[in-house]
mmCIF file of C-alpha atoms in Angstrom:
data_model
loop_
_atom_site.group_PDB
_atom_site.id
_atom_site.type_symbol
_atom_site.label_atom_id
_atom_site.label_comp_id
_atom_site.label_asym_id
_atom_site.label_seq_id
_atom_site.Cartn_x
_atom_site.Cartn_y
_atom_site.Cartn_z
ATOM 1 C CA UNK A 33 2.263 128.890 -11.738
ATOM 2 C CA UNK A 34 5.987 128.129 -11.906
ATOM 3 C CA UNK A 35 8.410 131.459 -12.138
ATOM 4 C CA UNK A 36 9.282 132.181 -15.594
ATOM 5 C CA UNK A 37 11.792 134.317 -17.767
ATOM 6 C CA UNK A 38 9.072 136.543 -19.406
ATOM 7 C CA UNK A 39 11.834 138.167 -21.721
ATOM 8 C CA UNK A 40 15.266 139.142 -22.193
ATOM 9 C CA UNK A 41 16.876 142.104 -23.380
ATOM 10 C CA UNK A 42 20.512 142.978 -24.365
ATOM 11 C CA UNK A 43 22.765 145.841 -25.114
ATOM 12 C CA UNK A 44 26.487 146.396 -26.229
ATOM 13 C CA UNK A 45 28.862 149.566 -26.683
ATOM 14 C CA UNK A 46 29.058 151.113 -29.814
ATOM 15 C CA UNK A 47 32.472 150.377 -30.490
ATOM 16 C CA UNK A 48 32.478 147.280 -32.592
ATOM 17 C CA UNK A 49 35.879 145.589 -33.316
ATOM 18 C CA UNK A 50 36.801 143.040 -35.918
ATOM 19 C CA UNK A 51 38.842 140.259 -34.306
ATOM 20 C CA UNK A 52 41.562 140.756 -37.334
ATOM 21 C CA UNK A 53 41.987 144.338 -36.521
ATOM 22 C CA UNK A 54 42.553 143.396 -32.686
ATOM 23 C CA UNK A 55 45.059 140.849 -33.487
ATOM 24 C CA UNK A 56 47.014 143.068 -35.514
ATOM 25 C CA UNK A 57 46.983 145.854 -33.052
ATOM 26 C CA UNK A 58 48.635 143.335 -30.471
ATOM 27 C CA UNK A 59 50.985 141.960 -33.219
ATOM 28 C CA UNK A 60 52.212 145.312 -34.016
ATOM 29 C CA UNK A 61 53.097 146.820 -30.512
ATOM 30 C CA UNK A 62 56.734 148.146 -30.104
ATOM 31 C CA UNK A 63 59.186 145.276 -28.638
ATOM 32 C CA UNK A 64 56.656 142.323 -29.570
ATOM 33 C CA UNK A 65 58.902 139.255 -30.089
ATOM 34 C CA UNK A 66 58.252 136.829 -33.335
ATOM 35 C CA UNK A 67 57.345 134.093 -30.842
ATOM 36 C CA UNK A 68 54.803 136.612 -28.875
ATOM 37 C CA UNK A 69 53.248 137.489 -32.604
ATOM 38 C CA UNK A 70 52.817 133.716 -33.199
ATOM 39 C CA UNK A 71 51.228 133.353 -30.044
ATOM 40 C CA UNK A 72 48.841 136.226 -30.546
ATOM 41 C CA UNK A 73 48.096 134.808 -34.267
ATOM 42 C CA UNK A 74 47.344 131.523 -33.005
ATOM 43 C CA UNK A 75 45.249 132.589 -30.207
ATOM 44 C CA UNK A 76 43.174 135.101 -31.923
ATOM 45 C CA UNK A 77 42.672 132.845 -35.222
ATOM 46 C CA UNK A 78 41.741 129.708 -33.492
ATOM 47 C CA UNK A 79 39.086 131.642 -31.039
ATOM 48 C CA UNK A 80 36.025 131.514 -33.817
ATOM 49 C CA UNK A 81 35.342 134.969 -33.128
ATOM 50 C CA UNK A 82 34.621 137.496 -36.033
ATOM 51 C CA UNK A 83 33.615 140.609 -34.071
ATOM 52 C CA UNK A 84 33.492 142.119 -30.334
ATOM 53 C CA UNK A 85 32.256 145.371 -28.716
ATOM 54 C CA UNK A 86 34.022 147.468 -25.994
ATOM 55 C CA UNK A 87 33.472 150.454 -24.036
ATOM 56 C CA UNK A 88 37.306 151.627 -24.865
ATOM 57 C CA UNK A 89 36.727 154.048 -27.730
ATOM 58 C CA UNK A 90 40.375 154.226 -28.364
ATOM 59 C CA UNK A 91 40.588 150.554 -29.222
ATOM 60 C CA UNK A 92 39.021 151.355 -32.695
ATOM 61 C CA UNK A 93 41.231 152.528 -35.526
ATOM 62 C CA UNK A 94 40.271 156.099 -35.528
ATOM 63 C CA UNK A 95 39.266 156.053 -31.510
ATOM 64 C CA UNK A 96 40.158 158.753 -29.215
ATOM 65 C CA UNK A 97 40.085 159.096 -25.416
ATOM 66 C CA UNK A 98 37.028 160.879 -24.257
ATOM 67 C CA UNK A 99 37.800 163.968 -22.066
ATOM 68 C CA UNK A 100 39.401 162.851 -18.849
ATOM 69 C CA UNK A 101 39.658 159.456 -19.885
ATOM 70 C CA UNK A 102 42.843 157.427 -19.266
ATOM 71 C CA UNK A 103 45.041 156.453 -22.425
ATOM 72 C CA UNK A 104 44.815 152.968 -23.511
ATOM 73 C CA UNK A 105 45.946 153.560 -26.847
ATOM 74 C CA UNK A 106 48.017 156.322 -28.158
ATOM 75 C CA UNK A 107 47.790 158.136 -31.753
ATOM 76 C CA UNK A 108 50.873 156.005 -32.728
ATOM 77 C CA UNK A 109 48.771 152.894 -32.125
ATOM 78 C CA UNK A 110 50.826 151.875 -28.819
ATOM 79 C CA UNK A 111 49.020 150.334 -26.128
ATOM 80 C CA UNK A 112 49.328 151.918 -22.487
ATOM 81 C CA UNK A 113 48.496 150.147 -19.181
ATOM 82 C CA UNK A 114 46.576 152.501 -17.088
ATOM 83 C CA UNK A 115 45.948 151.621 -13.536
ATOM 84 C CA UNK A 116 43.195 149.676 -12.127
ATOM 85 C CA UNK A 117 41.650 152.753 -10.689
ATOM 86 C CA UNK A 118 41.655 154.546 -14.272
ATOM 87 C CA UNK A 119 40.013 151.537 -15.990
ATOM 88 C CA UNK A 120 37.471 151.400 -13.127
ATOM 89 C CA UNK A 121 36.669 155.172 -13.246
ATOM 90 C CA UNK A 122 35.684 154.252 -17.173
ATOM 91 C CA UNK A 123 33.381 151.338 -15.760
ATOM 92 C CA UNK A 124 31.863 153.551 -13.414
ATOM 93 C CA UNK A 125 31.025 156.104 -16.383
ATOM 94 C CA UNK A 126 29.997 153.103 -19.052
ATOM 95 C CA UNK A 127 28.425 150.647 -16.882
ATOM 96 C CA UNK A 128 25.349 152.320 -15.697
ATOM 97 C CA UNK A 129 24.149 152.881 -19.339
ATOM 98 C CA UNK A 130 24.539 149.527 -20.337
ATOM 99 C CA UNK A 131 22.842 147.917 -17.157
ATOM 100 C CA UNK A 132 19.646 150.697 -17.780
ATOM 101 C CA UNK A 133 19.727 149.771 -21.689
ATOM 102 C CA UNK A 134 19.636 146.174 -21.246
ATOM 103 C CA UNK A 135 16.983 146.508 -18.623
ATOM 104 C CA UNK A 136 14.626 148.785 -20.738
ATOM 105 C CA UNK A 137 14.817 146.260 -23.621
ATOM 106 C CA UNK A 138 13.927 143.554 -21.160
ATOM 107 C CA UNK A 139 11.067 145.155 -19.629
ATOM 108 C CA UNK A 140 9.428 146.857 -23.034
ATOM 109 C CA UNK A 141 9.772 142.931 -24.392
ATOM 110 C CA UNK A 142 7.984 141.569 -21.514
ATOM 111 C CA UNK A 143 5.357 144.293 -21.183
ATOM 112 C CA UNK A 144 6.160 145.305 -17.817
ATOM 113 C CA UNK A 145 6.426 148.647 -16.443
ATOM 114 C CA UNK A 146 8.919 150.015 -13.980
ATOM 115 C CA UNK A 147 6.460 150.172 -11.355
ATOM 116 C CA UNK A 148 5.659 146.526 -11.456
ATOM 117 C CA UNK A 149 9.377 145.781 -10.638
ATOM 118 C CA UNK A 150 9.723 144.447 -6.986
ATOM 119 C CA UNK A 151 13.256 143.106 -6.992
ATOM 120 C CA UNK A 152 16.484 143.854 -8.522
ATOM 121 C CA UNK A 153 19.550 141.463 -8.918
ATOM 122 C CA UNK A 154 22.331 142.887 -10.662
ATOM 123 C CA UNK A 155 25.727 140.923 -11.805
ATOM 124 C CA UNK A 156 29.336 141.982 -12.784
ATOM 125 C CA UNK A 157 32.870 141.027 -12.013
ATOM 126 C CA UNK A 158 34.564 143.650 -14.061
ATOM 127 C CA UNK A 159 34.221 146.646 -11.967
ATOM 128 C CA UNK A 160 33.053 148.116 -8.676
ATOM 129 C CA UNK A 161 31.350 151.236 -7.294
ATOM 130 C CA UNK A 162 28.908 151.985 -4.552
ATOM 131 C CA UNK A 163 26.132 153.105 -4.491
ATOM 132 C CA UNK A 164 26.319 150.530 -7.039
ATOM 133 C CA UNK A 165 24.424 149.236 -10.185
ATOM 134 C CA UNK A 166 21.435 148.284 -8.334
ATOM 135 C CA UNK A 167 20.877 151.704 -6.894
ATOM 136 C CA UNK A 168 21.506 153.498 -10.354
ATOM 137 C CA UNK A 169 19.141 151.127 -11.882
ATOM 138 C CA UNK A 170 16.396 152.335 -9.688
ATOM 139 C CA UNK A 171 17.130 155.671 -10.192
ATOM 140 C CA UNK A 172 17.893 155.468 -14.202
ATOM 141 C CA UNK A 173 14.410 153.425 -15.013
ATOM 142 C CA UNK A 174 12.697 155.170 -12.230
ATOM 143 C CA UNK A 175 11.671 152.088 -9.949
ATOM 144 C CA UNK A 176 9.923 152.332 -6.750
ATOM 145 C CA UNK A 177 12.218 153.398 -3.978
ATOM 146 C CA UNK A 178 11.232 150.234 -2.036
ATOM 147 C CA UNK A 179 12.496 147.977 -4.597
ATOM 148 C CA UNK A 180 14.711 145.084 -3.178
ATOM 149 C CA UNK A 181 18.384 145.126 -4.359
ATOM 150 C CA UNK A 182 20.846 142.293 -4.603
ATOM 151 C CA UNK A 183 24.175 142.351 -6.365
ATOM 152 C CA UNK A 184 26.084 139.325 -7.084
ATOM 153 C CA UNK A 185 29.927 140.435 -7.676
ATOM 154 C CA UNK A 186 32.904 138.632 -8.629
ATOM 155 C CA UNK A 187 31.427 135.251 -9.496
ATOM 156 C CA UNK A 188 32.794 135.517 -13.353
ATOM 157 C CA UNK A 189 31.067 133.774 -16.138
ATOM 158 C CA UNK A 190 28.909 131.604 -14.530
ATOM 159 C CA UNK A 191 27.166 134.275 -12.425
ATOM 160 C CA UNK A 192 23.945 134.678 -14.871
ATOM 161 C CA UNK A 193 22.543 131.228 -13.489
ATOM 162 C CA UNK A 194 22.838 132.009 -9.984
ATOM 163 C CA UNK A 195 21.461 135.405 -10.686
ATOM 164 C CA UNK A 196 18.490 133.931 -12.278
ATOM 165 C CA UNK A 197 18.203 131.241 -9.674
ATOM 166 C CA UNK A 198 17.941 133.584 -7.094
ATOM 167 C CA UNK A 199 14.985 135.338 -8.912
ATOM 168 C CA UNK A 200 13.208 131.878 -9.254
ATOM 169 C CA UNK A 201 13.468 131.419 -5.533
ATOM 170 C CA UNK A 202 12.187 135.216 -4.901
ATOM 171 C CA UNK A 203 9.384 134.569 -7.166
ATOM 172 C CA UNK A 204 8.415 130.938 -5.585
ATOM 173 C CA UNK A 205 8.452 132.553 -2.197
ATOM 174 C CA UNK A 206 6.446 135.688 -3.285
ATOM 175 C CA UNK A 207 3.960 134.852 -6.082
ATOM 176 C CA UNK A 208 3.548 138.651 -6.707
ATOM 177 C CA UNK A 209 7.158 139.476 -7.114
ATOM 178 C CA UNK A 210 8.793 140.625 -10.497
ATOM 179 C CA UNK A 211 12.322 140.197 -10.538
ATOM 180 C CA UNK A 212 14.633 142.223 -13.027
ATOM 181 C CA UNK A 213 18.051 140.394 -13.294
ATOM 182 C CA UNK A 214 20.774 142.787 -15.009
ATOM 183 C CA UNK A 215 24.234 141.670 -15.997
ATOM 184 C CA UNK A 216 27.058 144.031 -17.283
ATOM 185 C CA UNK A 217 30.497 142.926 -18.251
ATOM 186 C CA UNK A 218 33.010 145.500 -19.575
ATOM 187 C CA UNK A 219 36.028 142.702 -19.790
ATOM 188 C CA UNK A 220 37.886 144.910 -22.424
ATOM 189 C CA UNK A 221 38.645 147.265 -19.328
ATOM 190 C CA UNK A 222 41.544 144.850 -18.583
ATOM 191 C CA UNK A 223 43.048 144.370 -21.786
ATOM 192 C CA UNK A 224 46.701 144.500 -21.673
ATOM 193 C CA UNK A 225 49.844 143.554 -23.720
ATOM 194 C CA UNK A 226 51.600 140.292 -22.622
ATOM 195 C CA UNK A 227 53.838 137.591 -23.740
ATOM 196 C CA UNK A 228 52.051 135.490 -21.244
ATOM 197 C CA UNK A 229 50.022 132.722 -23.043
ATOM 198 C CA UNK A 230 47.253 133.085 -20.754
ATOM 199 C CA UNK A 231 46.557 136.867 -20.963
ATOM 200 C CA UNK A 232 47.085 136.413 -24.787
ATOM 201 C CA UNK A 233 44.118 133.759 -24.574
ATOM 202 C CA UNK A 234 42.413 136.480 -22.628
ATOM 203 C CA UNK A 235 42.863 139.221 -24.899
ATOM 204 C CA UNK A 236 41.713 137.147 -27.723
ATOM 205 C CA UNK A 237 38.250 136.124 -26.594
ATOM 206 C CA UNK A 238 36.811 138.807 -23.985
ATOM 207 C CA UNK A 239 34.087 141.434 -25.257
ATOM 208 C CA UNK A 240 31.866 143.611 -23.464
ATOM 209 C CA UNK A 241 27.713 143.515 -23.149
ATOM 210 C CA UNK A 242 24.827 143.565 -21.035
ATOM 211 C CA UNK A 243 21.712 141.625 -20.355
ATOM 212 C CA UNK A 244 18.602 141.717 -18.684
ATOM 213 C CA UNK A 245 15.834 139.128 -17.765
ATOM 214 C CA UNK A 246 12.411 139.702 -16.491
ATOM 215 C CA UNK A 247 11.441 136.926 -13.848
ATOM 216 C CA UNK A 248 7.856 136.352 -12.332
ATOM 217 C CA UNK A 249 5.657 133.420 -11.104
ATOM 218 C CA UNK A 250 2.628 135.988 -11.736
ATOM 219 C CA UNK A 251 0.432 134.416 -14.615
ATOM 220 C CA UNK A 252 -1.389 137.971 -15.336
ATOM 221 C CA UNK A 253 2.154 140.133 -15.026
ATOM 222 C CA UNK A 254 3.911 140.755 -18.377
ATOM 223 C CA UNK A 255 3.284 138.835 -21.810
ATOM 224 C CA UNK A 256 2.477 135.261 -21.759
ATOM 225 C CA UNK A 257 5.024 132.567 -22.796
ATOM 226 C CA UNK A 258 8.797 132.691 -22.143
ATOM 227 C CA UNK A 259 10.966 130.236 -20.349
ATOM 228 C CA UNK A 260 9.666 128.183 -17.531
ATOM 229 C CA UNK A 261 12.376 127.756 -14.930
ATOM 230 C CA UNK A 262 12.451 123.918 -13.732
ATOM 231 C CA UNK A 263 15.472 122.971 -12.229
ATOM 232 C CA UNK A 264 18.758 124.251 -10.956
ATOM 233 C CA UNK A 265 22.317 122.648 -10.157
ATOM 234 C CA UNK A 266 25.563 123.685 -9.060
ATOM 235 C CA UNK A 267 28.882 121.612 -8.577
ATOM 236 C CA UNK A 268 32.582 121.998 -8.324
ATOM 237 C CA UNK A 269 34.937 119.891 -10.311
ATOM 238 C CA UNK A 270 37.690 117.702 -8.788
ATOM 239 C CA UNK A 271 40.312 120.073 -10.016
ATOM 240 C CA UNK A 272 40.849 123.854 -11.725
ATOM 241 C CA UNK A 273 40.923 125.847 -8.637
ATOM 242 C CA UNK A 274 43.950 127.606 -10.096
ATOM 243 C CA UNK A 275 43.020 127.241 -13.769
ATOM 244 C CA UNK A 276 40.337 130.097 -14.209
ATOM 245 C CA UNK A 277 40.817 132.840 -11.582
ATOM 246 C CA UNK A 278 39.994 136.484 -11.466
ATOM 247 C CA UNK A 279 42.060 138.711 -9.367
ATOM 248 C CA UNK A 280 42.612 142.315 -8.875
ATOM 249 C CA UNK A 281 46.213 143.571 -10.109
ATOM 250 C CA UNK A 282 47.614 147.004 -10.269
ATOM 251 C CA UNK A 283 47.002 147.556 -14.060
ATOM 252 C CA UNK A 284 43.491 146.071 -14.312
ATOM 253 C CA UNK A 285 41.955 142.752 -13.066
ATOM 254 C CA UNK A 286 44.427 139.564 -14.022
ATOM 255 C CA UNK A 287 42.401 136.623 -15.559
ATOM 256 C CA UNK A 288 43.761 133.190 -15.742
ATOM 257 C CA UNK A 289 42.249 131.170 -18.284
ATOM 258 C CA UNK A 290 44.691 127.847 -18.596
ATOM 259 C CA UNK A 291 44.588 125.507 -21.119
ATOM 260 C CA UNK A 292 43.563 122.464 -18.496
ATOM 261 C CA UNK A 293 39.939 124.539 -18.444
ATOM 262 C CA UNK A 294 38.591 122.843 -21.513
ATOM 263 C CA UNK A 295 40.367 119.678 -20.925
ATOM 264 C CA UNK A 296 38.638 119.513 -17.485
ATOM 265 C CA UNK A 297 35.257 120.539 -18.353
ATOM 266 C CA UNK A 298 35.744 117.828 -20.899
ATOM 267 C CA UNK A 299 36.502 115.175 -18.694
ATOM 268 C CA UNK A 300 34.068 115.992 -15.773
ATOM 269 C CA UNK A 301 31.286 117.534 -17.697
ATOM 270 C CA UNK A 302 28.970 114.533 -17.937
ATOM 271 C CA UNK A 303 29.004 113.931 -14.212
ATOM 272 C CA UNK A 304 28.896 117.597 -13.509
ATOM 273 C CA UNK A 305 25.376 118.261 -15.371
ATOM 274 C CA UNK A 306 23.443 115.842 -13.371
ATOM 275 C CA UNK A 307 19.764 114.681 -13.830
ATOM 276 C CA UNK A 308 18.535 118.530 -14.331
ATOM 277 C CA UNK A 309 19.493 117.908 -17.916
ATOM 278 C CA UNK A 310 18.532 114.785 -18.899
ATOM 279 C CA UNK A 311 16.725 114.485 -22.030
ATOM 280 C CA UNK A 312 16.783 118.083 -23.065
ATOM 281 C CA UNK A 313 16.099 119.558 -26.491
ATOM 282 C CA UNK A 314 18.463 122.190 -26.805
ATOM 283 C CA UNK A 315 21.514 123.446 -25.477
ATOM 284 C CA UNK A 316 22.587 126.979 -23.726
ATOM 285 C CA UNK A 317 26.370 126.554 -23.317
ATOM 286 C CA UNK A 318 28.578 129.614 -22.015
ATOM 287 C CA UNK A 319 31.463 130.014 -24.920
ATOM 288 C CA UNK A 320 34.307 130.511 -22.519
ATOM 289 C CA UNK A 321 35.941 129.764 -25.906
ATOM 290 C CA UNK A 322 35.716 127.737 -28.901
ATOM 291 C CA UNK A 323 37.836 124.893 -27.190
ATOM 292 C CA UNK A 324 35.335 124.994 -24.429
ATOM 293 C CA UNK A 325 32.302 124.551 -26.793
ATOM 294 C CA UNK A 326 34.210 121.772 -28.327
ATOM 295 C CA UNK A 327 34.605 119.766 -25.153
ATOM 296 C CA UNK A 328 31.042 119.983 -24.235
ATOM 297 C CA UNK A 329 30.017 118.758 -27.293
ATOM 298 C CA UNK A 330 32.502 115.879 -27.337
ATOM 299 C CA UNK A 331 31.882 115.221 -23.529
ATOM 300 C CA UNK A 332 28.182 115.033 -23.814
ATOM 301 C CA UNK A 333 28.241 113.408 -27.298
ATOM 302 C CA UNK A 334 26.148 116.182 -28.711
ATOM 303 C CA UNK A 335 25.294 116.770 -32.476
ATOM 304 C CA UNK A 336 27.431 119.264 -33.870
ATOM 305 C CA UNK A 337 24.363 121.614 -34.273
ATOM 306 C CA UNK A 338 23.319 121.363 -30.574
ATOM 307 C CA UNK A 339 25.756 124.228 -29.952
ATOM 308 C CA UNK A 340 24.818 126.606 -32.910
ATOM 309 C CA UNK A 341 23.270 129.221 -30.713
ATOM 310 C CA UNK A 342 26.384 129.437 -28.508
ATOM 311 C CA UNK A 343 28.766 129.287 -31.456
ATOM 312 C CA UNK A 344 26.772 132.172 -33.140
ATOM 313 C CA UNK A 345 27.328 134.306 -29.933
ATOM 314 C CA UNK A 346 30.633 133.692 -29.448
ATOM 315 C CA UNK A 347 31.252 134.393 -33.208
ATOM 316 C CA UNK A 348 29.627 137.988 -32.973
ATOM 317 C CA UNK A 349 30.094 139.038 -29.346
ATOM 318 C CA UNK A 350 33.197 136.958 -28.064
ATOM 319 C CA UNK A 351 32.958 136.151 -24.441
ATOM 320 C CA UNK A 352 31.110 138.651 -22.502
ATOM 321 C CA UNK A 353 31.654 136.856 -19.390
ATOM 322 C CA UNK A 354 28.260 136.589 -17.194
ATOM 323 C CA UNK A 355 26.147 138.469 -19.891
ATOM 324 C CA UNK A 356 27.226 135.778 -22.265
ATOM 325 C CA UNK A 357 24.465 132.956 -21.430
ATOM 326 C CA UNK A 358 21.686 135.573 -21.426
ATOM 327 C CA UNK A 359 22.503 136.507 -24.965
ATOM 328 C CA UNK A 360 22.042 132.977 -26.000
ATOM 329 C CA UNK A 361 18.928 132.250 -24.110
ATOM 330 C CA UNK A 362 17.290 135.536 -25.507
ATOM 331 C CA UNK A 363 18.263 133.964 -29.279
ATOM 332 C CA UNK A 364 16.491 130.759 -28.540
ATOM 333 C CA UNK A 365 13.877 132.497 -26.933
ATOM 334 C CA UNK A 366 12.836 134.938 -29.851
ATOM 335 C CA UNK A 367 13.917 132.728 -32.514
ATOM 336 C CA UNK A 368 11.779 130.021 -34.580
ATOM 337 C CA UNK A 369 14.036 127.187 -33.924
ATOM 338 C CA UNK A 370 12.334 125.643 -30.701
ATOM 339 C CA UNK A 371 8.721 124.822 -30.621
ATOM 340 C CA UNK A 372 6.392 125.162 -27.531
ATOM 341 C CA UNK A 373 7.243 122.823 -24.991
ATOM 342 C CA UNK A 374 10.925 122.335 -25.929
ATOM 343 C CA UNK A 375 13.401 121.989 -23.040
ATOM 344 C CA UNK A 376 16.810 123.679 -22.604
ATOM 345 C CA UNK A 377 19.893 122.690 -20.756
ATOM 346 C CA UNK A 378 21.969 125.898 -19.550
ATOM 347 C CA UNK A 379 25.430 125.530 -18.807
ATOM 348 C CA UNK A 380 28.085 128.165 -17.344
ATOM 349 C CA UNK A 381 31.621 127.813 -16.077
ATOM 350 C CA UNK A 382 33.112 129.670 -13.339
ATOM 351 C CA UNK A 383 36.373 129.973 -11.248
ATOM 352 C CA UNK A 384 36.768 127.157 -9.093
ATOM 353 C CA UNK A 385 35.867 125.176 -11.574
ATOM 354 C CA UNK A 386 32.008 125.822 -10.829
ATOM 355 C CA UNK A 387 29.555 124.101 -13.088
ATOM 356 C CA UNK A 388 26.311 125.988 -13.117
ATOM 357 C CA UNK A 389 23.222 124.564 -14.405
ATOM 358 C CA UNK A 390 19.388 124.962 -15.612
ATOM 359 C CA UNK A 391 16.713 123.354 -17.283
ATOM 360 C CA UNK A 392 14.196 125.710 -18.856
ATOM 361 C CA UNK A 393 11.200 124.953 -21.184
ATOM 362 C CA UNK A 394 10.014 127.092 -23.693
ATOM 363 C CA UNK A 395 6.467 128.466 -23.426
ATOM 364 C CA UNK A 396 5.143 129.970 -26.815
ATOM 365 C CA UNK A 397 1.934 132.148 -26.557
ATOM 366 C CA UNK A 398 -1.174 130.869 -28.258
#
């Protein structure tokens, strides 16, 4: 039996931010020039995002720092610039719970017990610690101590598909394998005040979330149905190495997402997808931003409704880096829009520019 995604679970932090509130928070910062205010309004209003979630409780209107937590925003509403270490400390405190919550949701939906999990693949590019999230999942979920563990770090928004591909390879090589793939991204930890247009764009789109998938090739494990994993492809575009980057600075991770990214994707997407996505019935495209989806739609000559699932996740959650694509696939898996046997083309974009793609087929239990 071909390896399949049996189920997908998701989790978000409790703080839900309205896009207009975050926009107004940035425009009201002391010393913000009129030009920067106009740039903030333009970026936030064009993002096609209504709400996002964050582990930084201080970003909410009534938010206050937790004991021992660095100051991101003070009582007057002024945003501060915690050090990278302080931001990472919050990642260490907040990320494990989201990893575990999304993983529990996936296992419950899949009807797979923690004792049946044989491999764990974790993903993140927004924080670091060791023993890492793979270790914590073994402890927090009560997995067997001999579970094989792998972590994919700093691959950016494209990382969910390499993680699922690794799970598929494991399941294909070991027919009894049950692989738990979990991505957690806390992008809002790296929020900052800036008059740099690229930093403003980053602040306008990124949110926090976690998603997990259960992958196996064993027909007798878990609930029937899911997504059959039928093919993967990776390609580098001919340009864009400096247009999407993710580096570590003194006051958080520095994200560059230049205006060239959507244009490069639009120009090269048709050649990048390759034969693995020929003739698919539906699409799950990572929403790096509204303009990225617009360029994919135009470059592949898609019907405007083809990216509805991607636009819905962007609108309600923002860009949660690598976790986002699994949110989209979950919506397609549990919804009624796709019939049994429908094929899905999944696309995600990462630094480089790297284009990751996968072909999946939905299987509905009889």
